[in-house]
């Protein structure tokens, strides 16, 4: 049990919205399921985007910029190679995480390594006083990600803490990112700080398996986002399938409460800051100095 309370007196947050993530094209020939987009940004502050990607060469995400937020890439199958305009380069494989703070500016490419490459990319907003910080990377190999198992529930703690174990990731915007696998018939009660926004994204579910918020609610199928409403305790989830596992990520974060103006891969507080960002990118200023010279290999 992940909660400090017993399951009897644990009151789950309710499910207030379900979104089936439809396929769409992104990057160069890549296909993503966009689970969180602009329409969920208000409900799910500080989260800006969640894509479940599936990409095969020669498709990928060639040279593109970011400013004003963080990208978290969690590989589920295959590998993704990342190169940026400051000479940073690396490949992350299944189970590995790259937690990138774009801050004032990154230009990078994200390209697949194998035949089949799948994973999640989450965009987390930064508060106004952190949007222009120096870019930073936290790279975690699967072996750096703490994992535990109890009563048919396995959790990998990518950010925050659960079931008594804690992630080494530093979150500038306080964030919880948990990867749960529930055996048939098992359940979890996960505490979440009261003021935080929370959602789940279902990766795998048997028919009738994934039940969220209340044990008699209708099951949620794979590739769906489940948005939770407010509550004191956290969330309850049941795997009611008799034979198949339930795998989902549970993501929660402290809302920033500032205006969000997004122009593609730039996320600032005002339109004037977006105009300045486009100018900085175009002329190679204020963090985009290398834009004029750099191309990925
Ligand atoms: C992007 C062009 C892009 N979802 N999921 C424009 F290429 C991208 C982009 C991605 C992305 C990358 C990975 Cl590895 C996984 C993704 C979009 O890089 F976000 C915009 N706006
Ligand atoms: Fe990117």
XYZ file of N, CA, C and O and ligand atoms in Angstrom, residues 26-27 34 49 51 53 61 64 110 121 123 264-265, ligand 1:
73
model
N 3.964 14.361 -36.270
C 4.800 15.374 -35.611
C 6.233 15.153 -36.073
O 6.572 14.050 -36.533
N 7.061 16.189 -35.957
C 8.459 16.057 -36.372
C 8.536 15.750 -37.856
O 7.741 16.268 -38.643
N -1.129 12.220 -28.897
C -1.063 13.383 -28.006
C -2.135 13.236 -26.937
O -3.320 13.370 -27.210
N 2.207 19.207 -22.295
C 2.029 18.226 -23.369
C 2.435 16.847 -22.870
O 3.364 16.717 -22.076
N 3.102 13.238 -25.091
C 3.043 12.454 -26.325
C 3.508 11.043 -26.036
O 4.536 10.842 -25.381
N 5.074 8.383 -28.211
C 5.617 8.357 -29.575
C 5.962 6.941 -30.009
O 6.228 6.061 -29.181
N 12.763 13.384 -34.993
C 12.520 14.777 -34.607
C 13.827 15.542 -34.843
O 14.638 15.706 -33.934
N 15.456 21.174 -33.821
C 14.377 22.105 -33.446
C 14.712 22.727 -32.096
O 15.451 22.141 -31.310
N 16.257 14.679 -31.920
C 15.905 13.466 -31.182
C 15.546 12.417 -32.230
O 14.500 12.521 -32.876
N 6.927 11.413 -24.038
C 7.581 12.696 -23.793
C 6.587 13.636 -23.125
O 5.509 13.890 -23.648
N 6.025 17.438 -21.301
C 6.537 18.816 -21.204
C 6.008 19.423 -19.904
O 4.790 19.442 -19.674
N 4.385 26.806 -30.557
C 5.121 25.579 -30.864
C 6.024 25.186 -29.716
O 5.538 24.949 -28.604
N 7.346 25.154 -29.939
C 8.284 24.692 -28.922
C 8.796 25.797 -27.983
O 9.779 25.593 -27.287
C 7.801 19.359 -31.184
C 8.483 19.710 -33.772
C 8.981 18.618 -33.058
N 6.642 15.157 -29.521
N 7.799 13.210 -28.675
C 7.665 20.634 -33.198
F 9.793 17.750 -33.656
C 8.620 18.418 -31.721
C 9.186 17.272 -30.959
C 8.368 16.266 -30.317
C 8.849 15.064 -29.742
C 10.102 14.466 -29.608
C 10.136 13.242 -29.005
Cl 11.640 12.401 -28.826
C 8.995 12.622 -28.539
C 7.726 14.403 -29.271
C 7.011 16.270 -30.157
O 10.405 17.184 -30.866
F 7.467 19.184 -29.943
C 7.308 20.471 -31.902
N 6.463 21.376 -31.297
